[in-house]
Coordinates of C-alpha atoms and ligand atoms in Angstrom, one line a residue:
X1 CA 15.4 324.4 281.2
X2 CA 18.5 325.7 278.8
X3 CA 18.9 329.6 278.6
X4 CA 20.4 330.7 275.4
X5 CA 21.6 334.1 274.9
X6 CA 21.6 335.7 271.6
X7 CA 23.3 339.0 270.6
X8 CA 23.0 340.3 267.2
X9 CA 25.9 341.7 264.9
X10 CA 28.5 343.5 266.9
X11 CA 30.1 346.5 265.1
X12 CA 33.5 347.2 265.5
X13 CA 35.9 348.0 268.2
X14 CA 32.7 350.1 270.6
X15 CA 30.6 346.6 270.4
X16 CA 32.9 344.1 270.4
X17 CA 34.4 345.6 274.0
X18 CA 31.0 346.3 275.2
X19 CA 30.1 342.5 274.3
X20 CA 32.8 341.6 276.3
X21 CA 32.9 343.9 279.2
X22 CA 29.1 342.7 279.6
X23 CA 28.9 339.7 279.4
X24 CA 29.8 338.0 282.8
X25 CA 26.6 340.3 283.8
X26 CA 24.3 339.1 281.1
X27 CA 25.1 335.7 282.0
X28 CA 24.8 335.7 285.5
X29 CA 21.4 338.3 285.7
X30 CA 19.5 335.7 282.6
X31 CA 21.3 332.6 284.3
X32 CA 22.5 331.8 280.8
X33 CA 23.8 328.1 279.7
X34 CA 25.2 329.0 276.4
X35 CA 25.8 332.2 274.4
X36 CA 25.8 332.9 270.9
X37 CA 26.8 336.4 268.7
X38 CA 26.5 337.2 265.6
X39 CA 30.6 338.7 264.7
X40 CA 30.0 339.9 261.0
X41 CA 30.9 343.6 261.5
X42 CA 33.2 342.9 265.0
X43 CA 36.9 343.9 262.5
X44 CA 36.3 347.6 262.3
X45 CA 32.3 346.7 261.2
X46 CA 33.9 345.4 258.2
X47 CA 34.0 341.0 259.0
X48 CA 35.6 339.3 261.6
X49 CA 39.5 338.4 262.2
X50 CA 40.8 335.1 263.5
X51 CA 41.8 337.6 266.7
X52 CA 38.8 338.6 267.8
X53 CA 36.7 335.0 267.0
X54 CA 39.1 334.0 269.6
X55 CA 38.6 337.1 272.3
X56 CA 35.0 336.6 271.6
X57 CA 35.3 333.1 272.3
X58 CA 37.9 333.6 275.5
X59 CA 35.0 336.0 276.9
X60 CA 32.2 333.3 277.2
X61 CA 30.8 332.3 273.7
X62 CA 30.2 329.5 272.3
X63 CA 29.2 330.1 269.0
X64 CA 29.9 332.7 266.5
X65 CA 27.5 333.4 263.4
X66 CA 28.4 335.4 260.6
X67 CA 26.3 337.0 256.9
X68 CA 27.7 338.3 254.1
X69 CA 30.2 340.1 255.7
X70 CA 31.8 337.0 256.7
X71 CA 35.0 336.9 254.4
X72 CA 35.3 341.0 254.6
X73 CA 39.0 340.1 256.7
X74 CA 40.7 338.0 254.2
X75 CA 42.8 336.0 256.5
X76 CA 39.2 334.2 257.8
X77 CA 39.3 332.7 254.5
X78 CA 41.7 330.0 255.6
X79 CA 41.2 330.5 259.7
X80 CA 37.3 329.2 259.2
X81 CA 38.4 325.6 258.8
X82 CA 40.3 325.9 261.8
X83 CA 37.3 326.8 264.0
X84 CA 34.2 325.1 263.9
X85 CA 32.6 327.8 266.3
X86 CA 33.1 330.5 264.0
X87 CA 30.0 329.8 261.6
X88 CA 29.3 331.2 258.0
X89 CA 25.9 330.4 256.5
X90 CA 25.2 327.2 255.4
X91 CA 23.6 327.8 252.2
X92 CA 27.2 328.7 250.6
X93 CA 27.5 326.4 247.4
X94 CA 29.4 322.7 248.8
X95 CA 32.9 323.4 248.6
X96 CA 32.7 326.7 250.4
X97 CA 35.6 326.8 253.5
X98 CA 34.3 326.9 257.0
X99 CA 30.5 325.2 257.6
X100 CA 27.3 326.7 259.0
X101 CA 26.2 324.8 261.8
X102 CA 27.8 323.3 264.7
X103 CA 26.2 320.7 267.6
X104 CA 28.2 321.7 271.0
X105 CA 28.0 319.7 274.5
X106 CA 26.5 321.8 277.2
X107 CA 25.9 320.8 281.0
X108 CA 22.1 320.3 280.0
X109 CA 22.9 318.3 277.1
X110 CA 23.4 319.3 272.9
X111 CA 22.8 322.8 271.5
X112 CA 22.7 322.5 267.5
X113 CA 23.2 326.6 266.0
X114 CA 22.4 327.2 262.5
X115 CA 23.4 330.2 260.3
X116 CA 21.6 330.9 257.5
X117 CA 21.5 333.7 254.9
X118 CA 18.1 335.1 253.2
X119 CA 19.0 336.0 249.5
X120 CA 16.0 339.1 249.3
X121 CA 18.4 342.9 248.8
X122 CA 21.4 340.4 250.1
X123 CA 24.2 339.9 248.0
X124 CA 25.8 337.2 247.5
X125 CA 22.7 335.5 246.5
X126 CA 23.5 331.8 247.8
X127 CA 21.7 328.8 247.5
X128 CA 17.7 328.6 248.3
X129 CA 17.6 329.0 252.3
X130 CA 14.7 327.3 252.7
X131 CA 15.8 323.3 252.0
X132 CA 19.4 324.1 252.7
X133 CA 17.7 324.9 256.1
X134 CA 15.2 322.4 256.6
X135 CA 18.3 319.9 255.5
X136 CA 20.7 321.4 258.4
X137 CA 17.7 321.4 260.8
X138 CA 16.9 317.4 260.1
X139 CA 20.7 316.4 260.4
X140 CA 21.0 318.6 263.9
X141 CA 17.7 316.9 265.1
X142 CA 19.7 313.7 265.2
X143 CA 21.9 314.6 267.5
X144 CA 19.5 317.3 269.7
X145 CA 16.1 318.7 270.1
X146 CA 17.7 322.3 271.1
X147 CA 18.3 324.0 267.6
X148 CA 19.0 327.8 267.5
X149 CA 19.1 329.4 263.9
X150 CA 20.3 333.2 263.2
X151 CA 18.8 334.0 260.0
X152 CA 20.6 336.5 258.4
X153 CA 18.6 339.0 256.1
X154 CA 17.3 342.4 254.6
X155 CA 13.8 341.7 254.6
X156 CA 11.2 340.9 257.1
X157 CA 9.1 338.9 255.4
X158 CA 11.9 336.5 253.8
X159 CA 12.7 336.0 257.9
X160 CA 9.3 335.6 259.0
X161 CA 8.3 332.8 256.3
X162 CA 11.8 331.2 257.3
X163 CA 10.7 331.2 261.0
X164 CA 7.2 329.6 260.2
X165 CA 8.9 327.2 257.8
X166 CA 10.7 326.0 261.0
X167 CA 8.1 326.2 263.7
X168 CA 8.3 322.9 265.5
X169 CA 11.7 322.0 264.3
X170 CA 13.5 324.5 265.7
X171 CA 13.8 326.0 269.2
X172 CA 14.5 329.5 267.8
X173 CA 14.4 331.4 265.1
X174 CA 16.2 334.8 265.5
X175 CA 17.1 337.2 262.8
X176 CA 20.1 339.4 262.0
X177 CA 21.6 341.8 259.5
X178 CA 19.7 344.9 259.3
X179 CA 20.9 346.0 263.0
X180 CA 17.5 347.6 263.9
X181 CA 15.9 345.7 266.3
X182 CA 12.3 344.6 266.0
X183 CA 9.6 344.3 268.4
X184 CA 7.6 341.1 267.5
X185 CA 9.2 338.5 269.6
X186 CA 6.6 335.7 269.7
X187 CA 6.4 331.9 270.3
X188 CA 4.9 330.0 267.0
X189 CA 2.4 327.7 267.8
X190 CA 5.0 324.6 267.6
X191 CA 7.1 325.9 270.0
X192 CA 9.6 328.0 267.8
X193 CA 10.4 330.9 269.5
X194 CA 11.3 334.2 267.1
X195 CA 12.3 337.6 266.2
X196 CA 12.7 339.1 263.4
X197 CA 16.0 340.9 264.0
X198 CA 17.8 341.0 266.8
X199 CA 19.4 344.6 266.3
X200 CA 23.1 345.3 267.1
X201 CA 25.7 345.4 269.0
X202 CA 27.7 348.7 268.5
X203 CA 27.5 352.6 268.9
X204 CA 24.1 354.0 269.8
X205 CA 24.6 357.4 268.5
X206 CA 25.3 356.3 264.2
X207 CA 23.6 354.8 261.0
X208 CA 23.3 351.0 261.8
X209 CA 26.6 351.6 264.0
X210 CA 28.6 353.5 261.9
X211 CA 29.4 357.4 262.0
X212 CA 26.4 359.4 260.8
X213 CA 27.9 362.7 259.1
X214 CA 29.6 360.1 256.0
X215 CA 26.4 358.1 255.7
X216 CA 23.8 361.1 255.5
X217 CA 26.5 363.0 252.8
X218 CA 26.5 359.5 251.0
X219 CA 22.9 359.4 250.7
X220 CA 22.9 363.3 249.2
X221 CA 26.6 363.3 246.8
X222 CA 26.4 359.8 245.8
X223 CA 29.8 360.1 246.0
X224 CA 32.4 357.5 247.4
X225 CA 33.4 357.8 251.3
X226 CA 35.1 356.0 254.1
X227 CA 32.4 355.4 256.9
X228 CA 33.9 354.8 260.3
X229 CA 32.2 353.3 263.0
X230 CA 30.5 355.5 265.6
X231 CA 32.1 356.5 268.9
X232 CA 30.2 357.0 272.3
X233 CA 27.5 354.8 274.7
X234 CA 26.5 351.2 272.8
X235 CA 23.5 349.8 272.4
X236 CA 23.5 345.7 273.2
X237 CA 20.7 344.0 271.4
X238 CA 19.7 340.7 271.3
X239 CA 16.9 337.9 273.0
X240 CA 17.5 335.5 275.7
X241 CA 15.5 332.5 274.9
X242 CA 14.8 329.4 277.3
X243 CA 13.9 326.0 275.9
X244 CA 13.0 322.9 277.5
X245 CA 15.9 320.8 276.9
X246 CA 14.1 317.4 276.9
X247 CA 11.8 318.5 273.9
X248 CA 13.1 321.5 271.8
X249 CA 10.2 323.6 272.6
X250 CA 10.5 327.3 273.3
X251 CA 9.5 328.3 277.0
X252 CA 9.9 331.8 276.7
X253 CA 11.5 334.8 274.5
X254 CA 12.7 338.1 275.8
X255 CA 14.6 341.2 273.7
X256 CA 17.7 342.0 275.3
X257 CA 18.2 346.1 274.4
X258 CA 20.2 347.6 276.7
X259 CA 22.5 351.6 276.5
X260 CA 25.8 350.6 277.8
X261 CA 27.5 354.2 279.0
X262 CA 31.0 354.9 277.6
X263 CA 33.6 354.4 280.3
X264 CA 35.2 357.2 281.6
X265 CA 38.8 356.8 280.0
X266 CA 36.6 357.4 277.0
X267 CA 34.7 360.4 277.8
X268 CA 36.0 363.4 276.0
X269 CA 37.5 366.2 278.6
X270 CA 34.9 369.6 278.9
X271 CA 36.0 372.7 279.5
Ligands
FE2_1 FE1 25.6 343.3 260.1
FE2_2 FE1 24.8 341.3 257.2

């Protein structure tokens, strides 16, 4: 049996530290072989910067996956090519820098991840997920039966019909993107194990991890704002999924949603 453990989009400097200040636990309480995130909103919620794909990395993961946030730090522009763990979907148009799936050695053989972006209230609208998929999915299967794929996306359904379109080709079908997590994790009949959206990594107390004051006076002016990430306690979200490594097959899927405290450098002084 392969353990797998997924985290969904880590927002900003609050997620990113909680990622990595819980992850030796994680690891060691799930008896996890291999760990992916998804590190679209890790630079200030805003992308990912060729620093922290590698502190993410340095702390015990093996894959990255990204959205449409992925070239928000400009710099990754150029960096992707020089790091095939750090994924961007793989339904860009060919020519795009960086690729969207990667086939990693593991003690209990190949791990194939996929990242995919749905193209429902997602912008840039990229090429059709569904054969760009099921074309990545085919060339992985040559190489390994294990095949994980974040799908990132608004819109349940779009994720849903993604994850039935690969049940029995893929070993897991997870979303990502709208950082709320869902509830409807489920094993397909042919052994592809899903959920709809993993949630987020990142400040507890916000609006999809950023601070909720701007957001809220957004939604009511219409006007421009700044909208910093959230302070305070952190929610990690994600699934830990075990597949039978001889077959592809999903053996089980659990949510990971745990309320990480703030440490107490961080508290704010009372009194
Ligand atoms: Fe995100
Ligand atoms: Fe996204």
């Amino acid at each position: 049996m392969l353990t797998i453990l997924f985290l969904g989009d880590v927002v900003g400097e609050p997620g990113r530290s909680a990622v990595i200040a819980n992850l030796p636990r994680l690891k060691e309480s799930h008896a996890v072989d291999f760990v992916i995130v998804n590190g679209e909103n890790a630079a200030g919620g805003r992308g990912i910067t060729p620093k922290i794909t590698i502190d993410l990395l340095r702390a015990g993961v093996s894959v990255i996956t990204t959205g449409d946030h992925v070239w928000d730090q400009k710099e990754i522009l150029t960096f992707i090519d020089t790091e095939p763990r750090l994924l961007r979907p793989v339904n860009y148009p060919a020519g795009a820098p960086g690729h969207g799936s990667i086939v990693l050695e593991t003690a209990k053989g190949k791990v194939a991840v996929i990242n995919v972006q749905m193209r429902t209230f997602m912008q840039p609208i990229l090429e059709n997920p569904f054969p760009a998929i099921e074309a990545a999915v085919a060339v992985a299967r040559r190489e390994t039966p294990v095949v994980f794929v974040d799908a990132h996306g608004e819109t349940t359904s779009e994720k849903i019909a993604i994850g039935r379109f690969l049940d029995g080709k893929a070993s897991a079908v997870v979303g990502t993107h709208t950082h709320v997590q869902t509830a409807d994790e489920q094993i397909f009949p042919g052994g592809t194990a899903f959920l709809c959206d993993a949630g987020m990594c990142g400040p507890a107390n916000s609006i999809l991890g950023r601070a909720v004051e701007p957001i809220v006076n957004r939604f009511i002016s219409n006007l421009p704002a700044l909208f910093p990430v959230a302070k305070g306690e952190v929610r990690l979200s994600g699934a830990v999924v075990q597949v039978d490594e001889t077959n592809g097959r999903a053996i089980s899927i659990t949510r990971v949603n745990e309320l990480i405290p703030v440490p107490p450098s961080e508290t704010p002084a009372t009194g």
